[in-house]
Amino acid sequence: MADETEGALDKVSAAIVDSLRSDGRKSYAAIAKEVGVSEATVRQRLQKLIEQGHMQIVAVTNPVGPGRFTSMLLVKTDGGVDEVAAALRNVPEVTFAVATAGAYDVLVEVTSRDGAHLLSVIEGSIRTLDAVTDVQTLIYLKLLKLSYQSGVWPTTG
């Protein structure tokens, strides 16, 4: 397998990931047959992809389902994105965070019990960070699309 720590996957690894996107519970045997490699290859590749942080296998829930209060926070910093990222890793309500280019430096998905809980997360865990200069909040109202089956992985070779 080519060195995949730089981001691009070789064709076999990309095909394995694509196969799992349609059904994360698919067996090694089914993936091997679909991709045209051995079960052992699938097992080894998946282990390496997970260890390198390229993917994880989890159950995906509806972010606006019953009992869920989910929002996206648009965060501006004074350039301290790494400081913000390090702090966000320790906030249990943060389910997703990514550094971005554009008007905001970090997008943060937060799942909370209700509006009061969300406010406590924003005020207690995010706005208190020295590097944070602004936080805008978008509360999810209705799920319009949730899919992890699309997209293209960059491949090598």
JSON list of C-alpha atoms in Angstrom, two decimals:
[
{"chain": "A", "resi": 1, "resn": "MET", "atom": "CA", "xyz": [0.00, 0.00, 0.00]},
{"chain": "A", "resi": 2, "resn": "ALA", "atom": "CA", "xyz": [1.34, 3.44, -0.89]},
{"chain": "A", "resi": 3, "resn": "ASP", "atom": "CA", "xyz": [2.04, 5.84, 1.98]},
{"chain": "A", "resi": 4, "resn": "GLU", "atom": "CA", "xyz": [-1.43, 7.10, 2.78]},
{"chain": "A", "resi": 5, "resn": "THR", "atom": "CA", "xyz": [-0.50, 9.40, 5.65]},
{"chain": "A", "resi": 6, "resn": "GLU", "atom": "CA", "xyz": [-0.43, 12.37, 3.26]},
{"chain": "A", "resi": 7, "resn": "GLY", "atom": "CA", "xyz": [-4.14, 12.12, 2.44]},
{"chain": "A", "resi": 8, "resn": "ALA", "atom": "CA", "xyz": [-4.43, 10.34, -0.90]},
{"chain": "A", "resi": 9, "resn": "LEU", "atom": "CA", "xyz": [-5.43, 6.69, -0.81]},
{"chain": "A", "resi": 10, "resn": "ASP", "atom": "CA", "xyz": [-4.35, 4.08, -3.31]},
{"chain": "A", "resi": 11, "resn": "LYS", "atom": "CA", "xyz": [-7.10, 2.61, -5.47]},
{"chain": "A", "resi": 12, "resn": "VAL", "atom": "CA", "xyz": [-7.61, -0.50, -3.34]},
{"chain": "A", "resi": 13, "resn": "SER", "atom": "CA", "xyz": [-7.98, 1.43, -0.08]},
{"chain": "A", "resi": 14, "resn": "ALA", "atom": "CA", "xyz": [-10.31, 3.96, -1.73]},
{"chain": "A", "resi": 15, "resn": "ALA", "atom": "CA", "xyz": [-12.45, 1.10, -3.08]},
{"chain": "A", "resi": 16, "resn": "ILE", "atom": "CA", "xyz": [-12.65, -0.47, 0.39]},
{"chain": "A", "resi": 17, "resn": "VAL", "atom": "CA", "xyz": [-13.77, 2.84, 1.90]},
{"chain": "A", "resi": 18, "resn": "ASP", "atom": "CA", "xyz": [-16.33, 3.35, -0.87]},
{"chain": "A", "resi": 19, "resn": "SER", "atom": "CA", "xyz": [-17.68, -0.15, -0.30]},
{"chain": "A", "resi": 20, "resn": "LEU", "atom": "CA", "xyz": [-18.21, 0.57, 3.40]},
{"chain": "A", "resi": 21, "resn": "ARG", "atom": "CA", "xyz": [-19.91, 3.89, 2.69]},
{"chain": "A", "resi": 22, "resn": "SER", "atom": "CA", "xyz": [-22.94, 2.04, 1.35]},
{"chain": "A", "resi": 23, "resn": "ASP", "atom": "CA", "xyz": [-23.04, -0.42, 4.28]},
{"chain": "A", "resi": 24, "resn": "GLY", "atom": "CA", "xyz": [-20.73, 0.01, 7.26]},
{"chain": "A", "resi": 25, "resn": "ARG", "atom": "CA", "xyz": [-21.61, -3.50, 8.49]},
{"chain": "A", "resi": 26, "resn": "LYS", "atom": "CA", "xyz": [-20.50, -5.24, 5.29]},
{"chain": "A", "resi": 27, "resn": "SER", "atom": "CA", "xyz": [-18.33, -8.32, 5.94]},
{"chain": "A", "resi": 28, "resn": "TYR", "atom": "CA", "xyz": [-14.66, -8.53, 5.01]},
{"chain": "A", "resi": 29, "resn": "ALA", "atom": "CA", "xyz": [-15.58, -11.33, 2.59]},
{"chain": "A", "resi": 30, "resn": "ALA", "atom": "CA", "xyz": [-18.18, -9.21, 0.80]},
{"chain": "A", "resi": 31, "resn": "ILE", "atom": "CA", "xyz": [-15.79, -6.25, 0.55]},
{"chain": "A", "resi": 32, "resn": "ALA", "atom": "CA", "xyz": [-12.99, -8.50, -0.71]},
{"chain": "A", "resi": 33, "resn": "LYS", "atom": "CA", "xyz": [-15.23, -9.94, -3.42]},
{"chain": "A", "resi": 34, "resn": "GLU", "atom": "CA", "xyz": [-16.44, -6.48, -4.47]},
{"chain": "A", "resi": 35, "resn": "VAL", "atom": "CA", "xyz": [-12.93, -4.95, -4.55]},
{"chain": "A", "resi": 36, "resn": "GLY", "atom": "CA", "xyz": [-11.15, -8.01, -5.98]},
{"chain": "A", "resi": 37, "resn": "VAL", "atom": "CA", "xyz": [-8.67, -8.64, -3.17]},
{"chain": "A", "resi": 38, "resn": "SER", "atom": "CA", "xyz": [-8.33, -11.17, -0.34]},
{"chain": "A", "resi": 39, "resn": "GLU", "atom": "CA", "xyz": [-10.13, -10.95, 2.99]},
{"chain": "A", "resi": 40, "resn": "ALA", "atom": "CA", "xyz": [-6.76, -10.58, 4.70]},
{"chain": "A", "resi": 41, "resn": "THR", "atom": "CA", "xyz": [-5.97, -7.57, 2.52]},
{"chain": "A", "resi": 42, "resn": "VAL", "atom": "CA", "xyz": [-9.29, -5.95, 3.45]},
{"chain": "A", "resi": 43, "resn": "ARG", "atom": "CA", "xyz": [-8.70, -6.62, 7.16]},
{"chain": "A", "resi": 44, "resn": "GLN", "atom": "CA", "xyz": [-5.15, -5.20, 7.05]},
{"chain": "A", "resi": 45, "resn": "ARG", "atom": "CA", "xyz": [-6.12, -2.16, 4.98]},
{"chain": "A", "resi": 46, "resn": "LEU", "atom": "CA", "xyz": [-9.08, -1.32, 7.22]},
{"chain": "A", "resi": 47, "resn": "GLN", "atom": "CA", "xyz": [-6.95, -1.59, 10.35]},
{"chain": "A", "resi": 48, "resn": "LYS", "atom": "CA", "xyz": [-4.37, 0.76, 8.83]},
{"chain": "A", "resi": 49, "resn": "LEU", "atom": "CA", "xyz": [-7.00, 3.23, 7.57]},
{"chain": "A", "resi": 50, "resn": "ILE", "atom": "CA", "xyz": [-8.51, 3.38, 11.05]},
{"chain": "A", "resi": 51, "resn": "GLU", "atom": "CA", "xyz": [-5.13, 3.69, 12.80]},
{"chain": "A", "resi": 52, "resn": "GLN", "atom": "CA", "xyz": [-4.09, 6.52, 10.46]},
{"chain": "A", "resi": 53, "resn": "GLY", "atom": "CA", "xyz": [-7.32, 8.40, 11.08]},
{"chain": "A", "resi": 54, "resn": "HIS", "atom": "CA", "xyz": [-8.62, 8.16, 7.50]},
{"chain": "A", "resi": 55, "resn": "MET", "atom": "CA", "xyz": [-11.89, 6.63, 8.69]},
{"chain": "A", "resi": 56, "resn": "GLN", "atom": "CA", "xyz": [-13.84, 5.18, 11.54]},
{"chain": "A", "resi": 57, "resn": "ILE", "atom": "CA", "xyz": [-16.79, 2.83, 11.55]},
{"chain": "A", "resi": 58, "resn": "VAL", "atom": "CA", "xyz": [-19.70, 4.16, 13.61]},
{"chain": "A", "resi": 59, "resn": "ALA", "atom": "CA", "xyz": [-23.48, 4.31, 13.64]},
{"chain": "A", "resi": 60, "resn": "VAL", "atom": "CA", "xyz": [-24.67, 7.65, 12.24]},
{"chain": "A", "resi": 61, "resn": "THR", "atom": "CA", "xyz": [-27.70, 9.12, 13.97]},
{"chain": "A", "resi": 62, "resn": "ASN", "atom": "CA", "xyz": [-30.12, 11.78, 12.79]},
{"chain": "A", "resi": 63, "resn": "PRO", "atom": "CA", "xyz": [-28.83, 15.09, 14.28]},
{"chain": "A", "resi": 64, "resn": "VAL", "atom": "CA", "xyz": [-32.39, 16.44, 14.57]},
{"chain": "A", "resi": 65, "resn": "GLY", "atom": "CA", "xyz": [-34.03, 13.22, 15.73]},
{"chain": "A", "resi": 66, "resn": "PRO", "atom": "CA", "xyz": [-36.12, 12.89, 18.90]},
{"chain": "A", "resi": 67, "resn": "GLY", "atom": "CA", "xyz": [-34.34, 14.18, 21.97]},
{"chain": "A", "resi": 68, "resn": "ARG", "atom": "CA", "xyz": [-31.53, 15.80, 19.98]},
{"chain": "A", "resi": 69, "resn": "PHE", "atom": "CA", "xyz": [-30.80, 19.51, 19.89]},
{"chain": "A", "resi": 70, "resn": "THR", "atom": "CA", "xyz": [-27.98, 20.03, 17.42]},
{"chain": "A", "resi": 71, "resn": "SER", "atom": "CA", "xyz": [-26.40, 23.19, 16.12]},
{"chain": "A", "resi": 72, "resn": "MET", "atom": "CA", "xyz": [-23.48, 24.42, 14.06]},
{"chain": "A", "resi": 73, "resn": "LEU", "atom": "CA", "xyz": [-21.27, 27.10, 15.53]},
{"chain": "A", "resi": 74, "resn": "LEU", "atom": "CA", "xyz": [-19.30, 29.38, 13.21]},
{"chain": "A", "resi": 75, "resn": "VAL", "atom": "CA", "xyz": [-16.23, 30.48, 15.13]},
{"chain": "A", "resi": 76, "resn": "LYS", "atom": "CA", "xyz": [-13.81, 33.32, 14.34]},
{"chain": "A", "resi": 77, "resn": "THR", "atom": "CA", "xyz": [-10.42, 33.36, 16.01]},
{"chain": "A", "resi": 78, "resn": "ASP", "atom": "CA", "xyz": [-7.53, 35.76, 16.26]},
{"chain": "A", "resi": 79, "resn": "GLY", "atom": "CA", "xyz": [-5.42, 33.10, 14.55]},
{"chain": "A", "resi": 80, "resn": "GLY", "atom": "CA", "xyz": [-5.33, 30.63, 17.43]},
{"chain": "A", "resi": 81, "resn": "VAL", "atom": "CA", "xyz": [-7.05, 27.78, 15.60]},
{"chain": "A", "resi": 82, "resn": "ASP", "atom": "CA", "xyz": [-4.79, 25.16, 17.21]},
{"chain": "A", "resi": 83, "resn": "GLU", "atom": "CA", "xyz": [-5.65, 26.45, 20.70]},
{"chain": "A", "resi": 84, "resn": "VAL", "atom": "CA", "xyz": [-9.36, 26.31, 19.89]},
{"chain": "A", "resi": 85, "resn": "ALA", "atom": "CA", "xyz": [-9.04, 22.82, 18.39]},
{"chain": "A", "resi": 86, "resn": "ALA", "atom": "CA", "xyz": [-7.20, 21.52, 21.45]},
{"chain": "A", "resi": 87, "resn": "ALA", "atom": "CA", "xyz": [-9.89, 22.88, 23.77]},
{"chain": "A", "resi": 88, "resn": "LEU", "atom": "CA", "xyz": [-12.76, 21.54, 21.64]},
{"chain": "A", "resi": 89, "resn": "ARG", "atom": "CA", "xyz": [-11.39, 17.99, 21.87]},
{"chain": "A", "resi": 90, "resn": "ASN", "atom": "CA", "xyz": [-12.27, 18.08, 25.58]},
{"chain": "A", "resi": 91, "resn": "VAL", "atom": "CA", "xyz": [-15.87, 19.28, 25.18]},
{"chain": "A", "resi": 92, "resn": "PRO", "atom": "CA", "xyz": [-18.16, 16.21, 25.18]},
{"chain": "A", "resi": 93, "resn": "GLU", "atom": "CA", "xyz": [-21.00, 18.05, 23.43]},
{"chain": "A", "resi": 94, "resn": "VAL", "atom": "CA", "xyz": [-18.77, 18.80, 20.41]},
{"chain": "A", "resi": 95, "resn": "THR", "atom": "CA", "xyz": [-19.38, 16.06, 17.86]},
{"chain": "A", "resi": 96, "resn": "PHE", "atom": "CA", "xyz": [-17.50, 17.54, 14.91]},
{"chain": "A", "resi": 97, "resn": "ALA", "atom": "CA", "xyz": [-15.03, 20.37, 14.40]},
{"chain": "A", "resi": 98, "resn": "VAL", "atom": "CA", "xyz": [-13.08, 21.41, 11.35]},
{"chain": "A", "resi": 99, "resn": "ALA", "atom": "CA", "xyz": [-10.73, 24.28, 10.48]},
{"chain": "A", "resi": 100, "resn": "THR", "atom": "CA", "xyz": [-11.99, 26.23, 7.48]},
{"chain": "A", "resi": 101, "resn": "ALA", "atom": "CA", "xyz": [-10.99, 28.87, 4.98]},
{"chain": "A", "resi": 102, "resn": "GLY", "atom": "CA", "xyz": [-13.24, 31.89, 4.59]},
{"chain": "A", "resi": 103, "resn": "ALA", "atom": "CA", "xyz": [-15.07, 34.21, 6.95]},
{"chain": "A", "resi": 104, "resn": "TYR", "atom": "CA", "xyz": [-14.93, 31.74, 9.85]},
{"chain": "A", "resi": 105, "resn": "ASP", "atom": "CA", "xyz": [-11.94, 29.78, 11.08]},
{"chain": "A", "resi": 106, "resn": "VAL", "atom": "CA", "xyz": [-13.66, 26.81, 12.71]},
{"chain": "A", "resi": 107, "resn": "LEU", "atom": "CA", "xyz": [-17.02, 25.06, 12.24]},
{"chain": "A", "resi": 108, "resn": "VAL", "atom": "CA", "xyz": [-18.20, 23.21, 15.32]},
{"chain": "A", "resi": 109, "resn": "GLU", "atom": "CA", "xyz": [-21.16, 20.86, 15.59]},
{"chain": "A", "resi": 110, "resn": "VAL", "atom": "CA", "xyz": [-22.65, 20.69, 19.08]},
{"chain": "A", "resi": 111, "resn": "THR", "atom": "CA", "xyz": [-25.31, 18.29, 20.35]},
{"chain": "A", "resi": 112, "resn": "SER", "atom": "CA", "xyz": [-27.01, 19.40, 23.54]},
{"chain": "A", "resi": 113, "resn": "ARG", "atom": "CA", "xyz": [-30.16, 18.64, 25.53]},
{"chain": "A", "resi": 114, "resn": "ASP", "atom": "CA", "xyz": [-31.84, 21.98, 24.84]},
{"chain": "A", "resi": 115, "resn": "GLY", "atom": "CA", "xyz": [-31.21, 25.69, 24.29]},
{"chain": "A", "resi": 116, "resn": "ALA", "atom": "CA", "xyz": [-30.10, 26.32, 27.87]},
{"chain": "A", "resi": 117, "resn": "HIS", "atom": "CA", "xyz": [-27.56, 23.50, 27.64]},
{"chain": "A", "resi": 118, "resn": "LEU", "atom": "CA", "xyz": [-26.31, 24.84, 24.29]},
{"chain": "A", "resi": 119, "resn": "LEU", "atom": "CA", "xyz": [-25.89, 28.30, 25.82]},
{"chain": "A", "resi": 120, "resn": "SER", "atom": "CA", "xyz": [-23.88, 26.86, 28.69]},
{"chain": "A", "resi": 121, "resn": "VAL", "atom": "CA", "xyz": [-21.57, 25.09, 26.21]},
{"chain": "A", "resi": 122, "resn": "ILE", "atom": "CA", "xyz": [-21.08, 28.26, 24.16]},
{"chain": "A", "resi": 123, "resn": "GLU", "atom": "CA", "xyz": [-20.57, 30.53, 27.17]},
{"chain": "A", "resi": 124, "resn": "GLY", "atom": "CA", "xyz": [-18.59, 28.09, 29.30]},
{"chain": "A", "resi": 125, "resn": "SER", "atom": "CA", "xyz": [-16.45, 26.21, 26.80]},
{"chain": "A", "resi": 126, "resn": "ILE", "atom": "CA", "xyz": [-16.11, 28.26, 23.63]},
{"chain": "A", "resi": 127, "resn": "ARG", "atom": "CA", "xyz": [-16.46, 32.01, 24.19]},
{"chain": "A", "resi": 128, "resn": "THR", "atom": "CA", "xyz": [-14.13, 31.76, 27.18]},
{"chain": "A", "resi": 129, "resn": "LEU", "atom": "CA", "xyz": [-11.21, 30.73, 24.94]},
{"chain": "A", "resi": 130, "resn": "ASP", "atom": "CA", "xyz": [-8.76, 33.61, 24.51]},
{"chain": "A", "resi": 131, "resn": "ALA", "atom": "CA", "xyz": [-8.40, 32.97, 20.77]},
{"chain": "A", "resi": 132, "resn": "VAL", "atom": "CA", "xyz": [-12.16, 33.13, 20.06]},
{"chain": "A", "resi": 133, "resn": "THR", "atom": "CA", "xyz": [-13.35, 36.54, 18.81]},
{"chain": "A", "resi": 134, "resn": "ASP", "atom": "CA", "xyz": [-16.86, 35.69, 17.55]},
{"chain": "A", "resi": 135, "resn": "VAL", "atom": "CA", "xyz": [-19.36, 32.82, 17.62]},
{"chain": "A", "resi": 136, "resn": "GLN", "atom": "CA", "xyz": [-22.43, 32.58, 15.39]},
{"chain": "A", "resi": 137, "resn": "THR", "atom": "CA", "xyz": [-24.98, 29.84, 16.10]},
{"chain": "A", "resi": 138, "resn": "LEU", "atom": "CA", "xyz": [-27.11, 27.97, 13.57]},
{"chain": "A", "resi": 139, "resn": "ILE", "atom": "CA", "xyz": [-29.68, 25.67, 15.19]},
{"chain": "A", "resi": 140, "resn": "TYR", "atom": "CA", "xyz": [-30.67, 22.64, 13.13]},
{"chain": "A", "resi": 141, "resn": "LEU", "atom": "CA", "xyz": [-34.43, 22.58, 12.52]},
{"chain": "A", "resi": 142, "resn": "LYS", "atom": "CA", "xyz": [-35.04, 19.87, 9.93]},
{"chain": "A", "resi": 143, "resn": "LEU", "atom": "CA", "xyz": [-32.80, 17.29, 8.31]},
{"chain": "A", "resi": 144, "resn": "LEU", "atom": "CA", "xyz": [-32.76, 17.80, 4.54]},
{"chain": "A", "resi": 145, "resn": "LYS", "atom": "CA", "xyz": [-29.99, 15.35, 3.63]},
{"chain": "A", "resi": 146, "resn": "LEU", "atom": "CA", "xyz": [-27.66, 13.02, 5.49]},
{"chain": "A", "resi": 147, "resn": "SER", "atom": "CA", "xyz": [-25.43, 10.88, 3.30]},
{"chain": "A", "resi": 148, "resn": "TYR", "atom": "CA", "xyz": [-21.95, 9.50, 3.57]},
{"chain": "A", "resi": 149, "resn": "GLN", "atom": "CA", "xyz": [-22.24, 7.56, 0.32]},
{"chain": "A", "resi": 150, "resn": "SER", "atom": "CA", "xyz": [-21.19, 10.35, -2.02]},
{"chain": "A", "resi": 151, "resn": "GLY", "atom": "CA", "xyz": [-17.94, 12.13, -2.60]},
{"chain": "A", "resi": 152, "resn": "VAL", "atom": "CA", "xyz": [-14.65, 11.21, -4.16]},
{"chain": "A", "resi": 153, "resn": "TRP", "atom": "CA", "xyz": [-11.50, 10.09, -2.40]},
{"chain": "A", "resi": 154, "resn": "PRO", "atom": "CA", "xyz": [-8.25, 11.34, -3.91]},
{"chain": "A", "resi": 155, "resn": "THR", "atom": "CA", "xyz": [-6.26, 8.32, -5.03]},
{"chain": "A", "resi": 156, "resn": "THR", "atom": "CA", "xyz": [-2.68, 7.62, -5.96]},
{"chain": "A", "resi": 157, "resn": "GLY", "atom": "CA", "xyz": [-1.53, 5.41, -8.77]}
]
